[in-house]
């Protein structure tokens, strides 16, 4: 279904045209096919249904049935609709405060530490900022090392305190250090867990309350399908985050999670991770993701 969706739709419509009359029922059948394909791409049922209902209405309104290339027109309608559902335009990072505090949250293995490094690198090289990274994962000494290695690689200082097991204290110390050294961006990497648990949520909520961040970016592995949506909901309920980072989009996932997450938590997706290297970060473009989801 996803291979050359447009060709398939064109073909389907040609067959329908050959039959002389194209009815609303035929369109409904096609929408059913599209809905199935979206479910295959990890879009959740409610979102897929709302999407196809909308597209159907628009398709009928725009005379898709009588157009010369209905498949093409329908694909365009779907692309536009998908992009709109994912926010329409690129959502900018709010980095106007000096210093701007950015909190990074998510489960273990989602790609938080990697993204923290990528974001610091992006803000330094593309926005001319002077970031400081704060190693707030007090449970994994390896995460602190990892951040320090990344910091060295991209030439960004890292604040760490291996003696401390107090994430709030470390965040405060990091902010003080950044202010002292004139850093205008302070990125706080936080601890994750393998699954959502109350303790982790309490802890990160406390870090949020004590640091008052302008941005709270929720990092999620795009390969985790429906779990990504549930995790996003749990984090958003507790943290009211300001944006989503979808990682590991260099894999073969279609990225349907982007659509589901946006529709469930209604927060903008701001970045996508496309590899392990520090440069493998892209600003999120809804229209490009729409094309990817539709194949
Ligand atoms: P954390 O536990 O959330 O801090 O996750 P890490 O940053 O340690 O990332 C977990 C693993 O995923 C590491 O091996 C990273 O190199 C890898 N990773 C992170 N982001 C991406 C990405 O966008 N693409 C790919 N292919 N791997 C990634």
PDB file of C-alpha atoms and ligand atoms in Angstrom:
ATOM      1  CA  UNK A   1       0.000   0.000   0.000  1.00  0.00           C
ATOM      2  CA  UNK A   2       2.713   2.452   0.886  1.00  0.00           C
ATOM      3  CA  UNK A   3       4.796   1.726  -2.199  1.00  0.00           C
ATOM      4  CA  UNK A   4       3.889   4.514  -4.609  1.00  0.00           C
ATOM      5  CA  UNK A   5       0.667   5.385  -2.936  1.00  0.00           C
ATOM      6  CA  UNK A   6      -0.036   7.982  -5.571  1.00  0.00           C
ATOM      7  CA  UNK A   7       0.293   5.471  -8.456  1.00  0.00           C
ATOM      8  CA  UNK A   8      -1.973   3.074  -6.674  1.00  0.00           C
ATOM      9  CA  UNK A   9      -4.562   5.716  -6.115  1.00  0.00           C
ATOM     10  CA  UNK A  10      -4.325   6.827  -9.728  1.00  0.00           C
ATOM     11  CA  UNK A  11      -4.870   3.255 -10.837  1.00  0.00           C
ATOM     12  CA  UNK A  12      -7.731   2.751  -8.446  1.00  0.00           C
ATOM     13  CA  UNK A  13      -9.458   5.859  -9.684  1.00  0.00           C
ATOM     14  CA  UNK A  14      -8.897   4.904 -13.335  1.00  0.00           C
ATOM     15  CA  UNK A  15     -10.642   1.616 -12.715  1.00  0.00           C
ATOM     16  CA  UNK A  16     -13.462   3.420 -11.047  1.00  0.00           C
ATOM     17  CA  UNK A  17     -13.728   5.858 -13.942  1.00  0.00           C
ATOM     18  CA  UNK A  18     -13.848   2.992 -16.407  1.00  0.00           C
ATOM     19  CA  UNK A  19     -16.914   1.777 -14.618  1.00  0.00           C
ATOM     20  CA  UNK A  20     -18.703   4.901 -15.640  1.00  0.00           C
ATOM     21  CA  UNK A  21     -19.907   6.150 -12.309  1.00  0.00           C
ATOM     22  CA  UNK A  22     -17.823   7.010  -9.322  1.00  0.00           C
ATOM     23  CA  UNK A  23     -19.744   7.229  -6.158  1.00  0.00           C
ATOM     24  CA  UNK A  24     -19.196   8.300  -2.648  1.00  0.00           C
ATOM     25  CA  UNK A  25     -19.088   4.624  -1.758  1.00  0.00           C
ATOM     26  CA  UNK A  26     -15.991   4.171  -3.936  1.00  0.00           C
ATOM     27  CA  UNK A  27     -14.328   7.055  -2.149  1.00  0.00           C
ATOM     28  CA  UNK A  28     -15.263   5.518   1.174  1.00  0.00           C
ATOM     29  CA  UNK A  29     -13.609   2.262   0.097  1.00  0.00           C
ATOM     30  CA  UNK A  30     -10.450   4.102  -0.882  1.00  0.00           C
ATOM     31  CA  UNK A  31     -10.428   5.908   2.446  1.00  0.00           C
ATOM     32  CA  UNK A  32     -10.664   2.568   4.189  1.00  0.00           C
ATOM     33  CA  UNK A  33      -7.555   1.429   2.323  1.00  0.00           C
ATOM     34  CA  UNK A  34      -5.732   4.589   3.293  1.00  0.00           C
ATOM     35  CA  UNK A  35      -6.785   4.176   6.901  1.00  0.00           C
ATOM     36  CA  UNK A  36      -5.365   0.656   6.905  1.00  0.00           C
ATOM     37  CA  UNK A  37      -2.102   1.955   5.495  1.00  0.00           C
ATOM     38  CA  UNK A  38      -1.908   4.646   8.166  1.00  0.00           C
ATOM     39  CA  UNK A  39      -2.472   2.078  10.909  1.00  0.00           C
ATOM     40  CA  UNK A  40       0.398   0.089   9.403  1.00  0.00           C
ATOM     41  CA  UNK A  41       2.516   3.211   9.740  1.00  0.00           C
ATOM     42  CA  UNK A  42       1.854   3.383  13.508  1.00  0.00           C
ATOM     43  CA  UNK A  43      -0.783   6.069  13.335  1.00  0.00           C
ATOM     44  CA  UNK A  44      -3.342   5.353  16.026  1.00  0.00           C
ATOM     45  CA  UNK A  45      -6.903   4.460  15.078  1.00  0.00           C
ATOM     46  CA  UNK A  46      -8.627   7.608  16.245  1.00  0.00           C
ATOM     47  CA  UNK A  47      -6.180   9.821  14.384  1.00  0.00           C
ATOM     48  CA  UNK A  48      -6.346   7.731  11.210  1.00  0.00           C
ATOM     49  CA  UNK A  49     -10.137   7.806  11.273  1.00  0.00           C
ATOM     50  CA  UNK A  50     -10.346  11.552  11.860  1.00  0.00           C
ATOM     51  CA  UNK A  51      -7.839  12.071   9.068  1.00  0.00           C
ATOM     52  CA  UNK A  52      -9.644   9.974   6.470  1.00  0.00           C
ATOM     53  CA  UNK A  53     -13.026  11.493   7.375  1.00  0.00           C
ATOM     54  CA  UNK A  54     -11.538  14.921   6.803  1.00  0.00           C
ATOM     55  CA  UNK A  55      -9.818  13.949   3.569  1.00  0.00           C
ATOM     56  CA  UNK A  56     -12.992  12.367   2.261  1.00  0.00           C
ATOM     57  CA  UNK A  57     -14.955  15.529   2.849  1.00  0.00           C
ATOM     58  CA  UNK A  58     -12.282  17.656   1.171  1.00  0.00           C
ATOM     59  CA  UNK A  59     -11.959  15.227  -1.739  1.00  0.00           C
ATOM     60  CA  UNK A  60     -15.669  15.373  -2.406  1.00  0.00           C
ATOM     61  CA  UNK A  61     -15.655  19.139  -2.009  1.00  0.00           C
ATOM     62  CA  UNK A  62     -12.768  19.593  -4.451  1.00  0.00           C
ATOM     63  CA  UNK A  63     -14.310  17.427  -7.159  1.00  0.00           C
ATOM     64  CA  UNK A  64     -11.598  14.808  -7.033  1.00  0.00           C
ATOM     65  CA  UNK A  65     -13.951  12.397  -8.726  1.00  0.00           C
ATOM     66  CA  UNK A  66     -14.162  14.417 -11.929  1.00  0.00           C
ATOM     67  CA  UNK A  67     -10.592  15.701 -12.056  1.00  0.00           C
ATOM     68  CA  UNK A  68      -8.114  14.560 -14.735  1.00  0.00           C
ATOM     69  CA  UNK A  69      -5.711  12.982 -12.263  1.00  0.00           C
ATOM     70  CA  UNK A  70      -7.727  12.178  -9.173  1.00  0.00           C
ATOM     71  CA  UNK A  71      -4.940  10.158  -7.580  1.00  0.00           C
ATOM     72  CA  UNK A  72      -2.560  13.085  -7.762  1.00  0.00           C
ATOM     73  CA  UNK A  73      -5.108  15.509  -6.402  1.00  0.00           C
ATOM     74  CA  UNK A  74      -6.092  13.153  -3.616  1.00  0.00           C
ATOM     75  CA  UNK A  75      -2.451  12.630  -2.671  1.00  0.00           C
ATOM     76  CA  UNK A  76      -1.975  16.376  -2.514  1.00  0.00           C
ATOM     77  CA  UNK A  77      -5.051  16.783  -0.332  1.00  0.00           C
ATOM     78  CA  UNK A  78      -3.739  14.045   1.961  1.00  0.00           C
ATOM     79  CA  UNK A  79      -0.280  15.557   2.127  1.00  0.00           C
ATOM     80  CA  UNK A  80      -1.615  18.997   2.987  1.00  0.00           C
ATOM     81  CA  UNK A  81      -4.008  17.570   5.550  1.00  0.00           C
ATOM     82  CA  UNK A  82      -1.304  15.472   7.214  1.00  0.00           C
ATOM     83  CA  UNK A  83       1.094  18.411   7.337  1.00  0.00           C
ATOM     84  CA  UNK A  84      -1.648  20.542   8.851  1.00  0.00           C
ATOM     85  CA  UNK A  85      -2.364  17.897  11.486  1.00  0.00           C
ATOM     86  CA  UNK A  86       1.318  17.880  12.402  1.00  0.00           C
ATOM     87  CA  UNK A  87       1.348  21.607  13.004  1.00  0.00           C
ATOM     88  CA  UNK A  88       1.420  23.026   9.479  1.00  0.00           C
ATOM     89  CA  UNK A  89       4.600  25.027   9.844  1.00  0.00           C
ATOM     90  CA  UNK A  90       7.922  24.484  11.588  1.00  0.00           C
ATOM     91  CA  UNK A  91       7.717  25.260  15.319  1.00  0.00           C
ATOM     92  CA  UNK A  92      10.562  27.472  16.481  1.00  0.00           C
ATOM     93  CA  UNK A  93      12.480  26.943  19.683  1.00  0.00           C
ATOM     94  CA  UNK A  94      11.820  29.622  22.303  1.00  0.00           C
ATOM     95  CA  UNK A  95      15.325  30.818  23.132  1.00  0.00           C
ATOM     96  CA  UNK A  96      14.739  34.494  23.858  1.00  0.00           C
ATOM     97  CA  UNK A  97      15.606  34.467  27.580  1.00  0.00           C
ATOM     98  CA  UNK A  98      19.129  34.986  28.799  1.00  0.00           C
ATOM     99  CA  UNK A  99      19.994  32.418  29.863  1.00  0.00           C
ATOM    100  CA  UNK A 100      17.433  30.130  28.258  1.00  0.00           C
ATOM    101  CA  UNK A 101      16.984  26.961  30.295  1.00  0.00           C
ATOM    102  CA  UNK A 102      16.118  23.856  28.266  1.00  0.00           C
ATOM    103  CA  UNK A 103      15.117  20.666  30.074  1.00  0.00           C
ATOM    104  CA  UNK A 104      15.468  17.342  28.258  1.00  0.00           C
ATOM    105  CA  UNK A 105      13.134  14.520  29.320  1.00  0.00           C
ATOM    106  CA  UNK A 106      12.300  11.001  28.190  1.00  0.00           C
ATOM    107  CA  UNK A 107      12.802   7.304  28.831  1.00  0.00           C
ATOM    108  CA  UNK A 108      16.195   5.609  28.935  1.00  0.00           C
ATOM    109  CA  UNK A 109      17.553   4.874  25.505  1.00  0.00           C
ATOM    110  CA  UNK A 110      15.245   7.366  23.787  1.00  0.00           C
ATOM    111  CA  UNK A 111      18.261   9.427  22.793  1.00  0.00           C
ATOM    112  CA  UNK A 112      18.227  12.223  25.414  1.00  0.00           C
ATOM    113  CA  UNK A 113      21.973  12.497  25.933  1.00  0.00           C
ATOM    114  CA  UNK A 114      22.689  12.286  22.225  1.00  0.00           C
ATOM    115  CA  UNK A 115      20.059  14.923  21.514  1.00  0.00           C
ATOM    116  CA  UNK A 116      21.394  17.206  24.267  1.00  0.00           C
ATOM    117  CA  UNK A 117      24.738  17.186  22.472  1.00  0.00           C
ATOM    118  CA  UNK A 118      23.146  17.680  19.071  1.00  0.00           C
ATOM    119  CA  UNK A 119      21.041  20.588  20.316  1.00  0.00           C
ATOM    120  CA  UNK A 120      24.045  22.295  21.909  1.00  0.00           C
ATOM    121  CA  UNK A 121      25.948  21.846  18.659  1.00  0.00           C
ATOM    122  CA  UNK A 122      23.013  23.188  16.604  1.00  0.00           C
ATOM    123  CA  UNK A 123      22.555  26.252  18.805  1.00  0.00           C
ATOM    124  CA  UNK A 124      26.272  26.952  18.803  1.00  0.00           C
ATOM    125  CA  UNK A 125      26.922  26.522  15.088  1.00  0.00           C
ATOM    126  CA  UNK A 126      23.585  27.634  13.595  1.00  0.00           C
ATOM    127  CA  UNK A 127      22.360  30.227  16.063  1.00  0.00           C
ATOM    128  CA  UNK A 128      25.617  31.620  17.389  1.00  0.00           C
ATOM    129  CA  UNK A 129      24.722  30.750  20.986  1.00  0.00           C
ATOM    130  CA  UNK A 130      27.007  29.919  23.870  1.00  0.00           C
ATOM    131  CA  UNK A 131      25.537  26.780  25.442  1.00  0.00           C
ATOM    132  CA  UNK A 132      26.360  24.861  28.596  1.00  0.00           C
ATOM    133  CA  UNK A 133      25.404  21.213  28.999  1.00  0.00           C
ATOM    134  CA  UNK A 134      24.411  19.980  32.457  1.00  0.00           C
ATOM    135  CA  UNK A 135      24.751  16.266  33.220  1.00  0.00           C
ATOM    136  CA  UNK A 136      21.661  15.575  35.312  1.00  0.00           C
ATOM    137  CA  UNK A 137      21.454  11.800  34.989  1.00  0.00           C
ATOM    138  CA  UNK A 138      22.559  10.914  38.497  1.00  0.00           C
ATOM    139  CA  UNK A 139      21.838   7.205  38.123  1.00  0.00           C
ATOM    140  CA  UNK A 140      24.029   6.371  35.163  1.00  0.00           C
ATOM    141  CA  UNK A 141      27.652   7.431  35.556  1.00  0.00           C
ATOM    142  CA  UNK A 142      28.093   6.337  31.940  1.00  0.00           C
ATOM    143  CA  UNK A 143      25.617   9.014  30.879  1.00  0.00           C
ATOM    144  CA  UNK A 144      27.805  11.675  32.513  1.00  0.00           C
ATOM    145  CA  UNK A 145      30.883  10.357  30.679  1.00  0.00           C
ATOM    146  CA  UNK A 146      28.906  10.184  27.455  1.00  0.00           C
ATOM    147  CA  UNK A 147      27.853  13.833  27.762  1.00  0.00           C
ATOM    148  CA  UNK A 148      31.398  14.893  28.574  1.00  0.00           C
ATOM    149  CA  UNK A 149      32.734  13.103  25.512  1.00  0.00           C
ATOM    150  CA  UNK A 150      30.079  14.745  23.336  1.00  0.00           C
ATOM    151  CA  UNK A 151      30.801  18.144  24.870  1.00  0.00           C
ATOM    152  CA  UNK A 152      34.463  17.782  24.045  1.00  0.00           C
ATOM    153  CA  UNK A 153      33.676  16.705  20.528  1.00  0.00           C
ATOM    154  CA  UNK A 154      31.520  19.758  19.787  1.00  0.00           C
ATOM    155  CA  UNK A 155      33.500  22.213  21.921  1.00  0.00           C
ATOM    156  CA  UNK A 156      30.737  22.902  24.456  1.00  0.00           C
ATOM    157  CA  UNK A 157      31.396  22.925  28.220  1.00  0.00           C
ATOM    158  CA  UNK A 158      29.681  20.326  30.410  1.00  0.00           C
ATOM    159  CA  UNK A 159      28.773  20.821  34.055  1.00  0.00           C
ATOM    160  CA  UNK A 160      28.830  17.582  36.052  1.00  0.00           C
ATOM    161  CA  UNK A 161      29.033  16.657  39.732  1.00  0.00           C
ATOM    162  CA  UNK A 162      29.755  12.958  40.093  1.00  0.00           C
ATOM    163  CA  UNK A 163      29.619  13.203  43.895  1.00  0.00           C
ATOM    164  CA  UNK A 164      26.003  14.269  43.917  1.00  0.00           C
ATOM    165  CA  UNK A 165      22.868  12.146  43.650  1.00  0.00           C
ATOM    166  CA  UNK A 166      20.596  15.166  43.817  1.00  0.00           C
ATOM    167  CA  UNK A 167      19.225  16.120  40.364  1.00  0.00           C
ATOM    168  CA  UNK A 168      17.691  19.373  41.615  1.00  0.00           C
ATOM    169  CA  UNK A 169      20.949  20.418  43.243  1.00  0.00           C
ATOM    170  CA  UNK A 170      22.910  19.608  40.087  1.00  0.00           C
ATOM    171  CA  UNK A 171      20.500  21.561  37.903  1.00  0.00           C
ATOM    172  CA  UNK A 172      20.812  24.574  40.227  1.00  0.00           C
ATOM    173  CA  UNK A 173      24.589  24.330  40.298  1.00  0.00           C
ATOM    174  CA  UNK A 174      24.666  24.024  36.521  1.00  0.00           C
ATOM    175  CA  UNK A 175      22.539  27.122  36.069  1.00  0.00           C
ATOM    176  CA  UNK A 176      24.711  29.085  38.501  1.00  0.00           C
ATOM    177  CA  UNK A 177      27.830  27.935  36.641  1.00  0.00           C
ATOM    178  CA  UNK A 178      26.313  28.927  33.300  1.00  0.00           C
ATOM    179  CA  UNK A 179      25.344  32.377  34.567  1.00  0.00           C
ATOM    180  CA  UNK A 180      28.807  32.883  35.991  1.00  0.00           C
ATOM    181  CA  UNK A 181      30.444  31.978  32.686  1.00  0.00           C
ATOM    182  CA  UNK A 182      28.059  33.925  30.458  1.00  0.00           C
ATOM    183  CA  UNK A 183      26.370  30.929  28.841  1.00  0.00           C
ATOM    184  CA  UNK A 184      23.122  32.074  27.230  1.00  0.00           C
ATOM    185  CA  UNK A 185      21.706  28.553  26.820  1.00  0.00           C
ATOM    186  CA  UNK A 186      21.672  25.923  29.560  1.00  0.00           C
ATOM    187  CA  UNK A 187      20.656  22.442  28.452  1.00  0.00           C
ATOM    188  CA  UNK A 188      19.863  20.065  31.312  1.00  0.00           C
ATOM    189  CA  UNK A 189      20.003  16.362  30.447  1.00  0.00           C
ATOM    190  CA  UNK A 190      17.915  14.378  32.945  1.00  0.00           C
ATOM    191  CA  UNK A 191      17.681  10.779  34.094  1.00  0.00           C
ATOM    192  CA  UNK A 192      15.281   8.405  32.419  1.00  0.00           C
ATOM    193  CA  UNK A 193      13.920   4.987  33.347  1.00  0.00           C
ATOM    194  CA  UNK A 194      13.124   1.954  31.295  1.00  0.00           C
ATOM    195  CA  UNK A 195       9.452   2.532  31.883  1.00  0.00           C
ATOM    196  CA  UNK A 196       7.384   5.368  33.264  1.00  0.00           C
ATOM    197  CA  UNK A 197       7.377   5.298  37.046  1.00  0.00           C
ATOM    198  CA  UNK A 198       6.103   7.602  39.708  1.00  0.00           C
ATOM    199  CA  UNK A 199       9.507   8.293  41.211  1.00  0.00           C
ATOM    200  CA  UNK A 200      10.984   9.429  37.918  1.00  0.00           C
ATOM    201  CA  UNK A 201       7.997  11.645  37.208  1.00  0.00           C
ATOM    202  CA  UNK A 202       8.160  13.233  40.658  1.00  0.00           C
ATOM    203  CA  UNK A 203      11.842  13.856  40.226  1.00  0.00           C
ATOM    204  CA  UNK A 204      11.681  15.487  36.829  1.00  0.00           C
ATOM    205  CA  UNK A 205       8.637  17.506  37.862  1.00  0.00           C
ATOM    206  CA  UNK A 206      10.696  18.775  40.811  1.00  0.00           C
ATOM    207  CA  UNK A 207      13.591  19.680  38.499  1.00  0.00           C
ATOM    208  CA  UNK A 208      11.134  21.567  36.311  1.00  0.00           C
ATOM    209  CA  UNK A 209       9.666  23.444  39.290  1.00  0.00           C
ATOM    210  CA  UNK A 210      13.097  24.458  40.555  1.00  0.00           C
ATOM    211  CA  UNK A 211      14.596  25.548  37.214  1.00  0.00           C
ATOM    212  CA  UNK A 212      11.631  27.184  35.485  1.00  0.00           C
ATOM    213  CA  UNK A 213      12.722  26.192  31.969  1.00  0.00           C
ATOM    214  CA  UNK A 214      11.568  28.027  28.835  1.00  0.00           C
ATOM    215  CA  UNK A 215      11.640  24.791  26.896  1.00  0.00           C
ATOM    216  CA  UNK A 216      10.950  21.246  28.062  1.00  0.00           C
ATOM    217  CA  UNK A 217      11.710  18.897  25.210  1.00  0.00           C
ATOM    218  CA  UNK A 218      10.363  15.382  25.368  1.00  0.00           C
ATOM    219  CA  UNK A 219      12.636  12.954  23.513  1.00  0.00           C
ATOM    220  CA  UNK A 220      11.079   9.791  22.127  1.00  0.00           C
ATOM    221  CA  UNK A 221      12.265   6.917  19.975  1.00  0.00           C
ATOM    222  CA  UNK A 222      10.216   6.901  16.770  1.00  0.00           C
ATOM    223  CA  UNK A 223      10.752   3.159  16.427  1.00  0.00           C
ATOM    224  CA  UNK A 224       8.619   2.412  19.490  1.00  0.00           C
ATOM    225  CA  UNK A 225       5.314   2.847  17.637  1.00  0.00           C
ATOM    226  CA  UNK A 226       2.237   3.078  19.823  1.00  0.00           C
ATOM    227  CA  UNK A 227       4.319   3.034  23.007  1.00  0.00           C
ATOM    228  CA  UNK A 228       5.718   6.384  21.909  1.00  0.00           C
ATOM    229  CA  UNK A 229       2.228   7.836  22.097  1.00  0.00           C
ATOM    230  CA  UNK A 230       1.513   6.440  25.559  1.00  0.00           C
ATOM    231  CA  UNK A 231       4.857   7.653  26.870  1.00  0.00           C
ATOM    232  CA  UNK A 232       4.274  11.102  25.387  1.00  0.00           C
ATOM    233  CA  UNK A 233       0.894  11.309  27.077  1.00  0.00           C
ATOM    234  CA  UNK A 234       2.275  10.290  30.466  1.00  0.00           C
ATOM    235  CA  UNK A 235       5.120  12.830  30.290  1.00  0.00           C
ATOM    236  CA  UNK A 236       2.880  15.597  29.037  1.00  0.00           C
ATOM    237  CA  UNK A 237       0.264  15.013  31.736  1.00  0.00           C
ATOM    238  CA  UNK A 238       2.944  15.518  34.308  1.00  0.00           C
ATOM    239  CA  UNK A 239       5.345  17.998  32.733  1.00  0.00           C
ATOM    240  CA  UNK A 240       3.272  19.933  30.226  1.00  0.00           C
ATOM    241  CA  UNK A 241       6.277  19.903  27.901  1.00  0.00           C
ATOM    242  CA  UNK A 242       6.806  22.481  25.161  1.00  0.00           C
ATOM    243  CA  UNK A 243       7.963  20.289  22.309  1.00  0.00           C
ATOM    244  CA  UNK A 244       8.757  16.820  21.073  1.00  0.00           C
ATOM    245  CA  UNK A 245      11.975  15.395  19.617  1.00  0.00           C
ATOM    246  CA  UNK A 246      11.538  12.267  17.512  1.00  0.00           C
ATOM    247  CA  UNK A 247      14.738  10.261  17.337  1.00  0.00           C
ATOM    248  CA  UNK A 248      15.995   7.414  15.162  1.00  0.00           C
ATOM    249  CA  UNK A 249      14.145   8.478  12.051  1.00  0.00           C
ATOM    250  CA  UNK A 250      17.137   7.208  10.071  1.00  0.00           C
ATOM    251  CA  UNK A 251      15.623   3.754  10.632  1.00  0.00           C
ATOM    252  CA  UNK A 252      12.930   2.326   8.423  1.00  0.00           C
ATOM    253  CA  UNK A 253      10.007   3.610  10.466  1.00  0.00           C
ATOM    254  CA  UNK A 254       7.538   5.684   8.478  1.00  0.00           C
ATOM    255  CA  UNK A 255       7.176   8.111  11.329  1.00  0.00           C
ATOM    256  CA  UNK A 256       3.488   7.661  11.956  1.00  0.00           C
ATOM    257  CA  UNK A 257       4.293   8.318  15.626  1.00  0.00           C
ATOM    258  CA  UNK A 258       4.768  11.984  14.687  1.00  0.00           C
ATOM    259  CA  UNK A 259       1.149  12.260  13.668  1.00  0.00           C
ATOM    260  CA  UNK A 260      -0.199  10.272  16.617  1.00  0.00           C
ATOM    261  CA  UNK A 261       1.834  12.138  19.224  1.00  0.00           C
ATOM    262  CA  UNK A 262       0.862  15.513  17.832  1.00  0.00           C
ATOM    263  CA  UNK A 263      -2.792  14.562  17.803  1.00  0.00           C
ATOM    264  CA  UNK A 264      -2.768  13.049  21.299  1.00  0.00           C
ATOM    265  CA  UNK A 265      -0.738  15.649  23.217  1.00  0.00           C
ATOM    266  CA  UNK A 266      -1.170  18.603  20.859  1.00  0.00           C
ATOM    267  CA  UNK A 267       2.400  19.816  21.282  1.00  0.00           C
ATOM    268  CA  UNK A 268       4.665  20.690  18.369  1.00  0.00           C
ATOM    269  CA  UNK A 269       7.374  18.370  17.167  1.00  0.00           C
ATOM    270  CA  UNK A 270      10.458  20.555  17.032  1.00  0.00           C
ATOM    271  CA  UNK A 271      13.339  18.318  15.987  1.00  0.00           C
ATOM    272  CA  UNK A 272      14.059  14.942  14.490  1.00  0.00           C
ATOM    273  CA  UNK A 273      17.131  12.805  15.070  1.00  0.00           C
ATOM    274  CA  UNK A 274      18.465  11.105  11.968  1.00  0.00           C
ATOM    275  CA  UNK A 275      21.575   9.313  13.208  1.00  0.00           C
ATOM    276  CA  UNK A 276      24.104   8.930  15.989  1.00  0.00           C
ATOM    277  CA  UNK A 277      26.430  11.727  14.863  1.00  0.00           C
ATOM    278  CA  UNK A 278      26.225  15.199  16.332  1.00  0.00           C
ATOM    279  CA  UNK A 279      25.201  16.676  12.975  1.00  0.00           C
ATOM    280  CA  UNK A 280      22.349  14.201  12.524  1.00  0.00           C
ATOM    281  CA  UNK A 281      19.645  16.608  13.685  1.00  0.00           C
ATOM    282  CA  UNK A 282      16.946  18.300  11.628  1.00  0.00           C
ATOM    283  CA  UNK A 283      14.370  20.900  12.414  1.00  0.00           C
ATOM    284  CA  UNK A 284      10.966  19.258  12.000  1.00  0.00           C
ATOM    285  CA  UNK A 285       9.151  20.041   8.740  1.00  0.00           C
ATOM    286  CA  UNK A 286       5.509  18.850   8.790  1.00  0.00           C
ATOM    287  CA  UNK A 287       5.264  18.703   4.979  1.00  0.00           C
ATOM    288  CA  UNK A 288       8.343  16.498   4.641  1.00  0.00           C
ATOM    289  CA  UNK A 289       7.086  14.161   7.344  1.00  0.00           C
ATOM    290  CA  UNK A 290       3.716  13.991   5.595  1.00  0.00           C
ATOM    291  CA  UNK A 291       5.411  12.810   2.387  1.00  0.00           C
ATOM    292  CA  UNK A 292       7.365  10.266   4.375  1.00  0.00           C
ATOM    293  CA  UNK A 293       4.289   8.874   6.090  1.00  0.00           C
ATOM    294  CA  UNK A 294       2.423   8.611   2.800  1.00  0.00           C
ATOM    295  CA  UNK A 295       5.425   6.988   1.130  1.00  0.00           C
TER     296      UNK A 295
HETATM  297  P1  LIG B   1      19.324   8.275  26.586  1.00  0.00           P
HETATM  298  O1  LIG B   1      19.374   7.083  27.477  1.00  0.00           O
HETATM  299  O2  LIG B   1      17.909   8.741  26.379  1.00  0.00           O
HETATM  300  O3  LIG B   1      20.213   9.392  27.004  1.00  0.00           O
HETATM  301  O4  LIG B   1      19.777   7.766  25.129  1.00  0.00           O
HETATM  302  P2  LIG B   1      21.176   7.931  24.382  1.00  0.00           P
HETATM  303  O5  LIG B   1      21.379   9.344  23.948  1.00  0.00           O
HETATM  304  O6  LIG B   1      22.247   7.312  25.197  1.00  0.00           O
HETATM  305  O7  LIG B   1      20.879   7.089  23.070  1.00  0.00           O
HETATM  306  C1  LIG B   1      20.644   5.697  23.093  1.00  0.00           C
HETATM  307  C2  LIG B   1      21.207   5.090  21.833  1.00  0.00           C
HETATM  308  O8  LIG B   1      20.490   5.549  20.696  1.00  0.00           O
HETATM  309  C3  LIG B   1      22.663   5.444  21.585  1.00  0.00           C
HETATM  310  O9  LIG B   1      23.327   4.320  21.065  1.00  0.00           O
HETATM  311  C4  LIG B   1      22.597   6.541  20.542  1.00  0.00           C
HETATM  312  O10 LIG B   1      23.745   6.596  19.733  1.00  0.00           O
HETATM  313  C5  LIG B   1      21.393   6.118  19.754  1.00  0.00           C
HETATM  314  N1  LIG B   1      20.715   7.247  19.093  1.00  0.00           N
HETATM  315  C6  LIG B   1      20.277   8.420  19.629  1.00  0.00           C
HETATM  316  N2  LIG B   1      19.669   9.170  18.699  1.00  0.00           N
HETATM  317  C7  LIG B   1      19.700   8.471  17.528  1.00  0.00           C
HETATM  318  C8  LIG B   1      19.216   8.712  16.192  1.00  0.00           C
HETATM  319  O11 LIG B   1      18.601   9.732  15.862  1.00  0.00           O
HETATM  320  N3  LIG B   1      19.459   7.718  15.284  1.00  0.00           N
HETATM  321  C9  LIG B   1      20.109   6.559  15.608  1.00  0.00           C
HETATM  322  N4  LIG B   1      20.297   5.659  14.646  1.00  0.00           N
HETATM  323  N5  LIG B   1      20.564   6.309  16.841  1.00  0.00           N
HETATM  324  C10 LIG B   1      20.369   7.252  17.790  1.00  0.00           C
END
